[in-house]
Amino acid sequence: MSELTLTSAVVLSFLSVAFFLAFVRLLRGPTLPDRVVALDLIAVVGIGFVSAYAIASDQSILLNVASVMALIGFLGTVAFAYYLRRKA
Amino acid sequence: MQDAVCAALMIAGTFFMVVGGVGVIRFPDLYMRVSSSTKASTLGAGFILLSLAFHFNELGTTMRAVATITFLVVTGPVSAHLISRAAYGIGVRLWEGTIRDELRGRYNPDTNVVESVELESNEDERPQAP
Amino acid sequence: MTLFLLNVLLALAWTALTGELTATNMVIGFLLGYGTLWMARRADAPSGYFKKARQVIKFAFFFLWELLKANLRVTYDILTPRHRMRPAIIAVPLDAKTDMEISFLANLITLTPGTLSLEVSNDRRVLFIHAMYVTDADQFRRDIKRGLEQRLLEVLR
C-alpha cells in the first residue's frame, strides 16, 4: 500500500507540471483557440488529478467528480467553438 | 501484483499527460497543439482512470470508469475537430513549415460552404447532398 | 443480435453463479459464453455474429497498433529538441457514404495522434485532414484509404 501512496505522490507532482505547462499556454495565447486548447488540456489534467487522488485516498466516490469534469470540459470546448464561429 | 499494475498504469497516464503539456508548449501552430494536447491527454486520462478501475475492482466503479473513458474517447476527437475547424474558419495561421494546404480557397467563411475536390479515386457517381 | 443478447445473458449467469459481482468476472463470463455459443452454433444456419465479432476484434487490434505507432512518433518528436514534422492539409476522397461511416472515420482519424480531420466538403465527398508527417500527399491518401477507411468499412458494412 505504501508504494502506491508514494507513486500517487510522484504522479500528482508530475501532473502539476502538466497543469503548469498548459497554464503557460493559456497565458501566452497567441490566439483565442490556443487558449481554448489549453483550457481543454487543463480540464483533462484535472480529471487525472482527481482520479490519482481517488487512488491515493482510497475513495472511489471521487470518480463521480472526474466524470462530471469530463462532461463539463467537453461542453465548454463545444461552446467556445460555437462562439468562435459566430464571432467570425 | 494489483498495486504494481495500478502504479504502472498511473505512471503511463501521467507520462502521456506531461508529454501532452510539453507538446502544447513546444509545437509551433494551433493545429499541431490540438493534435498533441487532445490525444496525449485523452490517452493519459484513460490510463489513469483504468488504473483507478484496477485499484478498486468493484463492478460499479469499473463501470463508471469505463463509461468515463468511453466518454473521453468519443468526445476528445469531436472537440479537437470543432476547435480546429473554428480556428481555420477565423483564419488562424498554419506554421510556415507546412508543406501543403489543399483546403485553401475551398472554404468560404461567410457561407460556411466547403467545396469538394476532384480526385482520381472519386470516379464512381455518388448521390449529391441536398 | 439475438446471439449477442444470449451471450450477455450467459455472462450474467456466470456472474450470478460465481456470486461475485466484479467486472473481471463479467468479462470471463462473456468470453466463456462466447465459447459456448461458438461450440453450440449450427452448421446449417450460419450466423453473422461470429464473423462480425472476429472482424471487430481484428479492427480493434489494428487500430490500437496504429494508435501506438503514431503516439510513439509524436511523443518522440515532442521530447527531442528538433522538429522533424512536415505538416500539411490533405484532401482525401471518401468512400464512406452515410453519416455514421463518415463520422466514425473522421473520429478515428482525429483519435490517431498526428492526424486531425478538419472539414468535410458540403457534398460529403472529400475529407480534409491536417497531418503532421506527410512525405508525399498521394502516398498519405493511399495509406488512409487502404488502411483505416477500407478496414473500417469492412467492419461497418
PDB file of N, CA, C and O in Angstrom, chain B residues 15-16 19 22-23 26-28 31-32 39 43 57 59 62 73 77 81 84-85 88 95 98-103 107 113-117 119 121-122 126 129, chain C residues 21 23-24 71 78 80-81 83 85 87-91 93-95 97 107 110-115 117-119 121-123 125-126 128 130 132 134 137 141:
ATOM      1  N   PHE B  15       2.709  10.109 -17.734  1.00  0.00           N
ATOM      2  CA  PHE B  15       3.701  10.362 -18.783  1.00  0.00           C
ATOM      3  C   PHE B  15       3.035  11.004 -19.996  1.00  0.00           C
ATOM      4  O   PHE B  15       3.494  12.030 -20.510  1.00  0.00           O
ATOM      5  N   PHE B  16       1.904  10.419 -20.438  1.00  0.00           N
ATOM      6  CA  PHE B  16       1.238  10.972 -21.613  1.00  0.00           C
ATOM      7  C   PHE B  16       0.727  12.384 -21.350  1.00  0.00           C
ATOM      8  O   PHE B  16       0.752  13.237 -22.234  1.00  0.00           O
ATOM      9  N   VAL B  19       3.665  14.720 -21.523  1.00  0.00           N
ATOM     10  CA  VAL B  19       4.059  14.868 -22.925  1.00  0.00           C
ATOM     11  C   VAL B  19       3.077  15.788 -23.654  1.00  0.00           C
ATOM     12  O   VAL B  19       3.480  16.660 -24.428  1.00  0.00           O
ATOM     13  N   VAL B  22       3.910  19.329 -22.661  1.00  0.00           N
ATOM     14  CA  VAL B  22       5.119  19.815 -23.331  1.00  0.00           C
ATOM     15  C   VAL B  22       4.816  20.096 -24.800  1.00  0.00           C
ATOM     16  O   VAL B  22       5.260  21.104 -25.370  1.00  0.00           O
ATOM     17  N   GLY B  23       4.013  19.218 -25.431  1.00  0.00           N
ATOM     18  CA  GLY B  23       3.665  19.422 -26.830  1.00  0.00           C
ATOM     19  C   GLY B  23       2.882  20.710 -27.021  1.00  0.00           C
ATOM     20  O   GLY B  23       3.127  21.458 -27.965  1.00  0.00           O
ATOM     21  N   ARG B  26       5.446  23.369 -26.946  1.00  0.00           N
ATOM     22  CA  ARG B  26       6.525  23.404 -27.929  1.00  0.00           C
ATOM     23  C   ARG B  26       6.068  23.460 -29.379  1.00  0.00           C
ATOM     24  O   ARG B  26       6.792  23.956 -30.236  1.00  0.00           O
ATOM     25  N   PHE B  27       4.904  22.911 -29.689  1.00  0.00           N
ATOM     26  CA  PHE B  27       4.525  22.858 -31.102  1.00  0.00           C
ATOM     27  C   PHE B  27       4.226  24.248 -31.637  1.00  0.00           C
ATOM     28  O   PHE B  27       3.639  25.079 -30.939  1.00  0.00           O
ATOM     29  N   PRO B  28       4.613  24.518 -32.884  1.00  0.00           N
ATOM     30  CA  PRO B  28       4.560  25.892 -33.389  1.00  0.00           C
ATOM     31  C   PRO B  28       3.202  26.394 -33.853  1.00  0.00           C
ATOM     32  O   PRO B  28       3.024  27.598 -33.952  1.00  0.00           O
ATOM     33  N   TYR B  31      -2.848  23.829 -34.888  1.00  0.00           N
ATOM     34  CA  TYR B  31      -3.362  22.518 -35.308  1.00  0.00           C
ATOM     35  C   TYR B  31      -2.536  21.393 -34.711  1.00  0.00           C
ATOM     36  O   TYR B  31      -3.057  20.364 -34.305  1.00  0.00           O
ATOM     37  N   MET B  32      -1.209  21.632 -34.639  1.00  0.00           N
ATOM     38  CA  MET B  32      -0.357  20.611 -34.030  1.00  0.00           C
ATOM     39  C   MET B  32      -0.563  20.562 -32.518  1.00  0.00           C
ATOM     40  O   MET B  32      -0.517  19.492 -31.923  1.00  0.00           O
ATOM     41  N   LYS B  39      -4.934  14.321 -27.824  1.00  0.00           N
ATOM     42  CA  LYS B  39      -4.685  12.893 -27.847  1.00  0.00           C
ATOM     43  C   LYS B  39      -3.873  12.431 -26.665  1.00  0.00           C
ATOM     44  O   LYS B  39      -4.263  11.481 -25.983  1.00  0.00           O
ATOM     45  N   LEU B  43      -5.476   9.902 -23.864  1.00  0.00           N
ATOM     46  CA  LEU B  43      -4.793   8.661 -23.522  1.00  0.00           C
ATOM     47  C   LEU B  43      -4.356   8.679 -22.066  1.00  0.00           C
ATOM     48  O   LEU B  43      -4.498   7.691 -21.340  1.00  0.00           O
ATOM     49  N   ASN B  57     -11.535  -2.296  -8.213  1.00  0.00           N
ATOM     50  CA  ASN B  57     -12.006  -3.624  -8.638  1.00  0.00           C
ATOM     51  C   ASN B  57     -13.388  -3.983  -8.088  1.00  0.00           C
ATOM     52  O   ASN B  57     -13.608  -5.055  -7.543  1.00  0.00           O
ATOM     53  N   LEU B  59     -17.615  -3.731  -9.396  1.00  0.00           N
ATOM     54  CA  LEU B  59     -18.334  -3.596 -10.661  1.00  0.00           C
ATOM     55  C   LEU B  59     -18.784  -2.159 -10.886  1.00  0.00           C
ATOM     56  O   LEU B  59     -18.592  -1.597 -11.958  1.00  0.00           O
ATOM     57  N   THR B  62     -15.807   0.139 -11.704  1.00  0.00           N
ATOM     58  CA  THR B  62     -15.244  -0.179 -13.006  1.00  0.00           C
ATOM     59  C   THR B  62     -16.155   0.315 -14.118  1.00  0.00           C
ATOM     60  O   THR B  62     -15.701   0.905 -15.103  1.00  0.00           O
ATOM     61  N   VAL B  73     -13.023   9.258 -24.880  1.00  0.00           N
ATOM     62  CA  VAL B  73     -12.521   8.832 -26.193  1.00  0.00           C
ATOM     63  C   VAL B  73     -13.460   9.292 -27.303  1.00  0.00           C
ATOM     64  O   VAL B  73     -13.034   9.624 -28.395  1.00  0.00           O
ATOM     65  N   PRO B  77     -11.963  13.558 -29.848  1.00  0.00           N
ATOM     66  CA  PRO B  77     -11.862  13.917 -31.259  1.00  0.00           C
ATOM     67  C   PRO B  77     -12.880  14.962 -31.682  1.00  0.00           C
ATOM     68  O   PRO B  77     -12.564  15.837 -32.487  1.00  0.00           O
ATOM     69  N   HIS B  81     -11.801  18.413 -33.312  1.00  0.00           N
ATOM     70  CA  HIS B  81     -12.257  18.769 -34.651  1.00  0.00           C
ATOM     71  C   HIS B  81     -12.978  20.110 -34.626  1.00  0.00           C
ATOM     72  O   HIS B  81     -12.715  20.983 -35.456  1.00  0.00           O
ATOM     73  N   SER B  84     -10.481  23.080 -34.035  1.00  0.00           N
ATOM     74  CA  SER B  84      -9.565  23.376 -35.135  1.00  0.00           C
ATOM     75  C   SER B  84     -10.329  23.881 -36.350  1.00  0.00           C
ATOM     76  O   SER B  84      -9.847  24.721 -37.099  1.00  0.00           O
ATOM     77  N   ARG B  85     -11.557  23.387 -36.530  1.00  0.00           N
ATOM     78  CA  ARG B  85     -12.355  23.864 -37.650  1.00  0.00           C
ATOM     79  C   ARG B  85     -12.729  25.332 -37.447  1.00  0.00           C
ATOM     80  O   ARG B  85     -12.628  26.152 -38.361  1.00  0.00           O
ATOM     81  N   TYR B  88      -9.670  27.359 -38.134  1.00  0.00           N
ATOM     82  CA  TYR B  88      -9.427  27.542 -39.568  1.00  0.00           C
ATOM     83  C   TYR B  88     -10.413  28.556 -40.126  1.00  0.00           C
ATOM     84  O   TYR B  88     -10.070  29.371 -40.982  1.00  0.00           O
ATOM     85  N   TRP B  95       1.601  26.849 -39.504  1.00  0.00           N
ATOM     86  CA  TRP B  95       3.048  27.035 -39.328  1.00  0.00           C
ATOM     87  C   TRP B  95       3.695  27.267 -40.680  1.00  0.00           C
ATOM     88  O   TRP B  95       3.237  26.710 -41.696  1.00  0.00           O
ATOM     89  N   THR B  98       4.575  24.345 -42.990  1.00  0.00           N
ATOM     90  CA  THR B  98       3.540  23.499 -43.576  1.00  0.00           C
ATOM     91  C   THR B  98       3.768  23.373 -45.081  1.00  0.00           C
ATOM     92  O   THR B  98       3.940  24.379 -45.770  1.00  0.00           O
ATOM     93  N   ILE B  99       3.802  22.124 -45.569  1.00  0.00           N
ATOM     94  CA  ILE B  99       4.217  21.962 -46.956  1.00  0.00           C
ATOM     95  C   ILE B  99       3.059  22.080 -47.936  1.00  0.00           C
ATOM     96  O   ILE B  99       3.269  22.271 -49.117  1.00  0.00           O
ATOM     97  N   ARG B 100       1.834  22.008 -47.477  1.00  0.00           N
ATOM     98  CA  ARG B 100       0.734  21.938 -48.434  1.00  0.00           C
ATOM     99  C   ARG B 100      -0.576  22.265 -47.729  1.00  0.00           C
ATOM    100  O   ARG B 100      -0.793  21.862 -46.603  1.00  0.00           O
ATOM    101  N   ASP B 101      -1.437  23.022 -48.369  1.00  0.00           N
ATOM    102  CA  ASP B 101      -2.757  23.302 -47.807  1.00  0.00           C
ATOM    103  C   ASP B 101      -3.803  23.140 -48.898  1.00  0.00           C
ATOM    104  O   ASP B 101      -4.049  24.056 -49.678  1.00  0.00           O
ATOM    105  N   GLU B 102      -4.395  21.966 -48.962  1.00  0.00           N
ATOM    106  CA  GLU B 102      -5.348  21.704 -50.036  1.00  0.00           C
ATOM    107  C   GLU B 102      -6.724  22.244 -49.722  1.00  0.00           C
ATOM    108  O   GLU B 102      -7.615  22.172 -50.548  1.00  0.00           O
ATOM    109  N   LEU B 103      -6.893  22.783 -48.515  1.00  0.00           N
ATOM    110  CA  LEU B 103      -8.188  23.358 -48.161  1.00  0.00           C
ATOM    111  C   LEU B 103      -8.246  24.844 -48.527  1.00  0.00           C
ATOM    112  O   LEU B 103      -9.319  25.422 -48.623  1.00  0.00           O
ATOM    113  N   TYR B 107     -12.741  26.993 -48.780  1.00  0.00           N
ATOM    114  CA  TYR B 107     -13.649  27.235 -47.665  1.00  0.00           C
ATOM    115  C   TYR B 107     -14.092  28.685 -47.688  1.00  0.00           C
ATOM    116  O   TYR B 107     -13.272  29.596 -47.784  1.00  0.00           O
ATOM    117  N   VAL B 113     -19.520  27.259 -46.640  1.00  0.00           N
ATOM    118  CA  VAL B 113     -19.577  26.216 -47.664  1.00  0.00           C
ATOM    119  C   VAL B 113     -18.152  25.743 -47.954  1.00  0.00           C
ATOM    120  O   VAL B 113     -17.233  26.541 -48.087  1.00  0.00           O
ATOM    121  N   VAL B 114     -17.977  24.426 -47.993  1.00  0.00           N
ATOM    122  CA  VAL B 114     -16.689  23.849 -48.342  1.00  0.00           C
ATOM    123  C   VAL B 114     -16.849  23.143 -49.670  1.00  0.00           C
ATOM    124  O   VAL B 114     -17.660  22.231 -49.800  1.00  0.00           O
ATOM    125  N   GLU B 115     -16.086  23.602 -50.645  1.00  0.00           N
ATOM    126  CA  GLU B 115     -16.161  22.935 -51.948  1.00  0.00           C
ATOM    127  C   GLU B 115     -15.409  21.627 -51.904  1.00  0.00           C
ATOM    128  O   GLU B 115     -14.494  21.442 -51.119  1.00  0.00           O
ATOM    129  N   SER B 116     -15.802  20.709 -52.767  1.00  0.00           N
ATOM    130  CA  SER B 116     -15.071  19.446 -52.814  1.00  0.00           C
ATOM    131  C   SER B 116     -14.007  19.528 -53.901  1.00  0.00           C
ATOM    132  O   SER B 116     -13.902  20.500 -54.639  1.00  0.00           O
ATOM    133  N   VAL B 117     -13.170  18.522 -53.949  1.00  0.00           N
ATOM    134  CA  VAL B 117     -12.056  18.497 -54.881  1.00  0.00           C
ATOM    135  C   VAL B 117     -12.270  17.318 -55.802  1.00  0.00           C
ATOM    136  O   VAL B 117     -12.784  16.276 -55.375  1.00  0.00           O
ATOM    137  N   LEU B 119     -10.759  14.292 -57.298  1.00  0.00           N
ATOM    138  CA  LEU B 119      -9.579  13.448 -57.154  1.00  0.00           C
ATOM    139  C   LEU B 119      -9.843  12.155 -57.902  1.00  0.00           C
ATOM    140  O   LEU B 119     -10.996  11.764 -58.072  1.00  0.00           O
ATOM    141  N   SER B 121      -9.737   9.040 -57.344  1.00  0.00           N
ATOM    142  CA  SER B 121     -10.476   7.898 -56.815  1.00  0.00           C
ATOM    143  C   SER B 121     -11.928   8.242 -56.541  1.00  0.00           C
ATOM    144  O   SER B 121     -12.647   7.495 -55.919  1.00  0.00           O
ATOM    145  N   ASN B 122     -12.372   9.401 -57.037  1.00  0.00           N
ATOM    146  CA  ASN B 122     -13.773   9.776 -56.878  1.00  0.00           C
ATOM    147  C   ASN B 122     -14.597   9.371 -58.094  1.00  0.00           C
ATOM    148  O   ASN B 122     -15.630   9.947 -58.358  1.00  0.00           O
ATOM    149  N   ARG B 126     -21.819   9.500 -57.006  1.00  0.00           N
ATOM    150  CA  ARG B 126     -22.351   9.484 -55.652  1.00  0.00           C
ATOM    151  C   ARG B 126     -23.617  10.317 -55.616  1.00  0.00           C
ATOM    152  O   ARG B 126     -23.748  11.284 -56.360  1.00  0.00           O
ATOM    153  N   ALA B 129     -25.444  15.580 -51.933  1.00  0.00           N
ATOM    154  CA  ALA B 129     -26.137  16.044 -50.733  1.00  0.00           C
ATOM    155  C   ALA B 129     -27.074  17.188 -51.115  1.00  0.00           C
ATOM    156  O   ALA B 129     -26.751  17.964 -52.012  1.00  0.00           O
TER     157      ALA B 129
ATOM    158  N   LEU C  21     -19.841 -10.003  -7.917  1.00  0.00           N
ATOM    159  CA  LEU C  21     -20.222  -9.060  -8.952  1.00  0.00           C
ATOM    160  C   LEU C  21     -19.046  -8.125  -9.260  1.00  0.00           C
ATOM    161  O   LEU C  21     -19.038  -6.974  -8.856  1.00  0.00           O
ATOM    162  N   ALA C  23     -16.124  -6.724 -12.389  1.00  0.00           N
ATOM    163  CA  ALA C  23     -16.001  -6.587 -13.837  1.00  0.00           C
ATOM    164  C   ALA C  23     -15.196  -7.743 -14.429  1.00  0.00           C
ATOM    165  O   ALA C  23     -15.504  -8.244 -15.509  1.00  0.00           O
ATOM    166  N   THR C  24     -14.162  -8.183 -13.703  1.00  0.00           N
ATOM    167  CA  THR C  24     -13.350  -9.290 -14.196  1.00  0.00           C
ATOM    168  C   THR C  24     -14.216 -10.516 -14.417  1.00  0.00           C
ATOM    169  O   THR C  24     -14.095 -11.209 -15.441  1.00  0.00           O
ATOM    170  N   ASN C  71       1.471   7.396 -31.702  1.00  0.00           N
ATOM    171  CA  ASN C  71       1.758   8.009 -30.419  1.00  0.00           C
ATOM    172  C   ASN C  71       3.241   8.091 -30.149  1.00  0.00           C
ATOM    173  O   ASN C  71       3.757   9.111 -29.710  1.00  0.00           O
ATOM    174  N   ILE C  78       8.028  15.331 -29.690  1.00  0.00           N
ATOM    175  CA  ILE C  78       7.840  16.335 -28.639  1.00  0.00           C
ATOM    176  C   ILE C  78       9.064  16.395 -27.729  1.00  0.00           C
ATOM    177  O   ILE C  78       9.520  17.459 -27.340  1.00  0.00           O
ATOM    178  N   THR C  80      12.280  15.335 -28.263  1.00  0.00           N
ATOM    179  CA  THR C  80      13.606  15.647 -28.807  1.00  0.00           C
ATOM    180  C   THR C  80      13.599  17.080 -29.303  1.00  0.00           C
ATOM    181  O   THR C  80      12.579  17.581 -29.778  1.00  0.00           O
ATOM    182  N   PRO C  81      14.742  17.749 -29.208  1.00  0.00           N
ATOM    183  CA  PRO C  81      14.753  19.185 -29.459  1.00  0.00           C
ATOM    184  C   PRO C  81      14.391  19.591 -30.901  1.00  0.00           C
ATOM    185  O   PRO C  81      13.776  20.623 -31.082  1.00  0.00           O
ATOM    186  N   HIS C  83      12.433  19.781 -34.426  1.00  0.00           N
ATOM    187  CA  HIS C  83      11.142  19.415 -35.019  1.00  0.00           C
ATOM    188  C   HIS C  83      11.400  18.727 -36.350  1.00  0.00           C
ATOM    189  O   HIS C  83      12.040  19.278 -37.221  1.00  0.00           O
ATOM    190  N   MET C  85       8.744  17.457 -38.115  1.00  0.00           N
ATOM    191  CA  MET C  85       7.474  17.206 -38.780  1.00  0.00           C
ATOM    192  C   MET C  85       7.361  17.991 -40.076  1.00  0.00           C
ATOM    193  O   MET C  85       8.011  19.012 -40.289  1.00  0.00           O
ATOM    194  N   PRO C  87       4.081  19.147 -41.672  1.00  0.00           N
ATOM    195  CA  PRO C  87       2.616  19.167 -41.649  1.00  0.00           C
ATOM    196  C   PRO C  87       2.028  19.618 -42.981  1.00  0.00           C
ATOM    197  O   PRO C  87       2.667  20.337 -43.746  1.00  0.00           O
ATOM    198  N   ALA C  88       0.812  19.179 -43.233  1.00  0.00           N
ATOM    199  CA  ALA C  88       0.112  19.565 -44.457  1.00  0.00           C
ATOM    200  C   ALA C  88      -1.369  19.314 -44.255  1.00  0.00           C
ATOM    201  O   ALA C  88      -1.760  18.518 -43.409  1.00  0.00           O
ATOM    202  N   ILE C  89      -2.180  20.037 -45.030  1.00  0.00           N
ATOM    203  CA  ILE C  89      -3.610  19.730 -45.067  1.00  0.00           C
ATOM    204  C   ILE C  89      -3.877  19.001 -46.377  1.00  0.00           C
ATOM    205  O   ILE C  89      -3.585  19.511 -47.456  1.00  0.00           O
ATOM    206  N   ILE C  90      -4.390  17.785 -46.250  1.00  0.00           N
ATOM    207  CA  ILE C  90      -4.544  16.920 -47.411  1.00  0.00           C
ATOM    208  C   ILE C  90      -6.026  16.641 -47.621  1.00  0.00           C
ATOM    209  O   ILE C  90      -6.759  16.399 -46.667  1.00  0.00           O
ATOM    210  N   ALA C  91      -6.459  16.688 -48.878  1.00  0.00           N
ATOM    211  CA  ALA C  91      -7.838  16.323 -49.206  1.00  0.00           C
ATOM    212  C   ALA C  91      -7.885  14.841 -49.537  1.00  0.00           C
ATOM    213  O   ALA C  91      -7.122  14.373 -50.377  1.00  0.00           O
ATOM    214  N   PRO C  93     -10.370  11.748 -50.759  1.00  0.00           N
ATOM    215  CA  PRO C  93     -11.702  11.396 -51.259  1.00  0.00           C
ATOM    216  C   PRO C  93     -12.315  10.305 -50.403  1.00  0.00           C
ATOM    217  O   PRO C  93     -11.628   9.410 -49.931  1.00  0.00           O
ATOM    218  N   LEU C  94     -13.622  10.394 -50.176  1.00  0.00           N
ATOM    219  CA  LEU C  94     -14.284   9.468 -49.254  1.00  0.00           C
ATOM    220  C   LEU C  94     -15.011   8.358 -50.006  1.00  0.00           C
ATOM    221  O   LEU C  94     -15.726   8.624 -50.969  1.00  0.00           O
ATOM    222  N   ASP C  95     -14.842   7.140 -49.537  1.00  0.00           N
ATOM    223  CA  ASP C  95     -15.706   6.060 -49.987  1.00  0.00           C
ATOM    224  C   ASP C  95     -16.839   5.848 -49.006  1.00  0.00           C
ATOM    225  O   ASP C  95     -17.850   5.247 -49.335  1.00  0.00           O
ATOM    226  N   LYS C  97     -20.043   6.638 -47.151  1.00  0.00           N
ATOM    227  CA  LYS C  97     -21.147   7.451 -47.682  1.00  0.00           C
ATOM    228  C   LYS C  97     -22.092   7.950 -46.610  1.00  0.00           C
ATOM    229  O   LYS C  97     -22.456   9.114 -46.599  1.00  0.00           O
ATOM    230  N   ASN C 107     -13.638  10.551 -36.712  1.00  0.00           N
ATOM    231  CA  ASN C 107     -13.263  10.452 -35.306  1.00  0.00           C
ATOM    232  C   ASN C 107     -12.037   9.582 -35.112  1.00  0.00           C
ATOM    233  O   ASN C 107     -11.144   9.914 -34.325  1.00  0.00           O
ATOM    234  N   THR C 110      -9.002  11.520 -36.132  1.00  0.00           N
ATOM    235  CA  THR C 110      -8.604  12.505 -35.129  1.00  0.00           C
ATOM    236  C   THR C 110      -8.017  11.839 -33.895  1.00  0.00           C
ATOM    237  O   THR C 110      -7.123  12.372 -33.257  1.00  0.00           O
ATOM    238  N   LEU C 111      -8.509  10.646 -33.585  1.00  0.00           N
ATOM    239  CA  LEU C 111      -8.003   9.934 -32.412  1.00  0.00           C
ATOM    240  C   LEU C 111      -6.559   9.495 -32.587  1.00  0.00           C
ATOM    241  O   LEU C 111      -5.816   9.417 -31.615  1.00  0.00           O
ATOM    242  N   THR C 112      -6.148   9.235 -33.824  1.00  0.00           N
ATOM    243  CA  THR C 112      -4.757   8.865 -34.065  1.00  0.00           C
ATOM    244  C   THR C 112      -3.895  10.112 -33.933  1.00  0.00           C
ATOM    245  O   THR C 112      -4.160  11.094 -34.590  1.00  0.00           O
ATOM    246  N   PRO C 113      -2.881  10.081 -33.081  1.00  0.00           N
ATOM    247  CA  PRO C 113      -2.054  11.271 -32.919  1.00  0.00           C
ATOM    248  C   PRO C 113      -1.396  11.665 -34.236  1.00  0.00           C
ATOM    249  O   PRO C 113      -1.014  10.808 -35.018  1.00  0.00           O
ATOM    250  N   GLY C 114      -1.305  12.986 -34.462  1.00  0.00           N
ATOM    251  CA  GLY C 114      -0.631  13.451 -35.662  1.00  0.00           C
ATOM    252  C   GLY C 114      -1.549  13.692 -36.834  1.00  0.00           C
ATOM    253  O   GLY C 114      -1.186  14.399 -37.761  1.00  0.00           O
ATOM    254  N   THR C 115      -2.742  13.125 -36.814  1.00  0.00           N
ATOM    255  CA  THR C 115      -3.690  13.449 -37.877  1.00  0.00           C
ATOM    256  C   THR C 115      -4.944  14.019 -37.237  1.00  0.00           C
ATOM    257  O   THR C 115      -5.332  13.623 -36.153  1.00  0.00           O
ATOM    258  N   SER C 117      -8.898  15.526 -38.446  1.00  0.00           N
ATOM    259  CA  SER C 117      -9.810  15.835 -39.548  1.00  0.00           C
ATOM    260  C   SER C 117     -10.380  17.227 -39.362  1.00  0.00           C
ATOM    261  O   SER C 117     -10.916  17.555 -38.308  1.00  0.00           O
ATOM    262  N   LEU C 118     -10.204  18.057 -40.375  1.00  0.00           N
ATOM    263  CA  LEU C 118     -10.590  19.464 -40.262  1.00  0.00           C
ATOM    264  C   LEU C 118     -11.989  19.720 -40.793  1.00  0.00           C
ATOM    265  O   LEU C 118     -12.796  20.339 -40.132  1.00  0.00           O
ATOM    266  N   GLU C 119     -12.253  19.287 -42.005  1.00  0.00           N
ATOM    267  CA  GLU C 119     -13.510  19.638 -42.650  1.00  0.00           C
ATOM    268  C   GLU C 119     -13.976  18.507 -43.541  1.00  0.00           C
ATOM    269  O   GLU C 119     -13.184  17.699 -43.994  1.00  0.00           O
ATOM    270  N   SER C 121     -16.262  18.306 -47.100  1.00  0.00           N
ATOM    271  CA  SER C 121     -16.869  19.184 -48.106  1.00  0.00           C
ATOM    272  C   SER C 121     -18.384  19.043 -48.053  1.00  0.00           C
ATOM    273  O   SER C 121     -18.915  18.038 -47.588  1.00  0.00           O
ATOM    274  N   ASN C 122     -19.075  20.054 -48.546  1.00  0.00           N
ATOM    275  CA  ASN C 122     -20.530  20.059 -48.382  1.00  0.00           C
ATOM    276  C   ASN C 122     -21.216  18.931 -49.132  1.00  0.00           C
ATOM    277  O   ASN C 122     -22.307  18.516 -48.739  1.00  0.00           O
ATOM    278  N   ASP C 123     -20.623  18.457 -50.224  1.00  0.00           N
ATOM    279  CA  ASP C 123     -21.259  17.332 -50.912  1.00  0.00           C
ATOM    280  C   ASP C 123     -20.780  15.991 -50.342  1.00  0.00           C
ATOM    281  O   ASP C 123     -21.089  14.951 -50.900  1.00  0.00           O
ATOM    282  N   ARG C 125     -17.951  14.404 -50.191  1.00  0.00           N
ATOM    283  CA  ARG C 125     -17.111  13.516 -50.998  1.00  0.00           C
ATOM    284  C   ARG C 125     -15.647  13.622 -50.608  1.00  0.00           C
ATOM    285  O   ARG C 125     -14.860  12.765 -50.992  1.00  0.00           O
ATOM    286  N   VAL C 126     -15.292  14.662 -49.886  1.00  0.00           N
ATOM    287  CA  VAL C 126     -13.874  14.866 -49.567  1.00  0.00           C
ATOM    288  C   VAL C 126     -13.732  15.202 -48.090  1.00  0.00           C
ATOM    289  O   VAL C 126     -14.524  15.962 -47.537  1.00  0.00           O
ATOM    290  N   PHE C 128     -10.989  16.727 -45.397  1.00  0.00           N
ATOM    291  CA  PHE C 128      -9.722  17.462 -45.315  1.00  0.00           C
ATOM    292  C   PHE C 128      -9.042  17.114 -43.996  1.00  0.00           C
ATOM    293  O   PHE C 128      -9.618  17.298 -42.930  1.00  0.00           O
ATOM    294  N   HIS C 130      -5.620  17.429 -41.491  1.00  0.00           N
ATOM    295  CA  HIS C 130      -4.331  18.036 -41.161  1.00  0.00           C
ATOM    296  C   HIS C 130      -3.442  16.937 -40.594  1.00  0.00           C
ATOM    297  O   HIS C 130      -3.784  16.314 -39.591  1.00  0.00           O
ATOM    298  N   MET C 132       0.601  15.580 -39.549  1.00  0.00           N
ATOM    299  CA  MET C 132       1.885  16.146 -39.143  1.00  0.00           C
ATOM    300  C   MET C 132       3.078  15.554 -39.875  1.00  0.00           C
ATOM    301  O   MET C 132       4.134  16.157 -39.934  1.00  0.00           O
ATOM    302  N   VAL C 134       3.827  14.205 -43.374  1.00  0.00           N
ATOM    303  CA  VAL C 134       3.476  13.902 -44.759  1.00  0.00           C
ATOM    304  C   VAL C 134       4.747  13.977 -45.591  1.00  0.00           C
ATOM    305  O   VAL C 134       5.386  15.016 -45.655  1.00  0.00           O
ATOM    306  N   ALA C 137       1.894  13.520 -50.617  1.00  0.00           N
ATOM    307  CA  ALA C 137       0.451  13.654 -50.422  1.00  0.00           C
ATOM    308  C   ALA C 137      -0.300  12.436 -50.954  1.00  0.00           C
ATOM    309  O   ALA C 137      -1.224  11.930 -50.301  1.00  0.00           O
ATOM    310  N   ARG C 141      -2.704   9.816 -48.907  1.00  0.00           N
ATOM    311  CA  ARG C 141      -4.079   9.490 -49.298  1.00  0.00           C
ATOM    312  C   ARG C 141      -4.269   7.987 -49.386  1.00  0.00           C
ATOM    313  O   ARG C 141      -5.248   7.426 -48.894  1.00  0.00           O
TER     314      ARG C 141
END
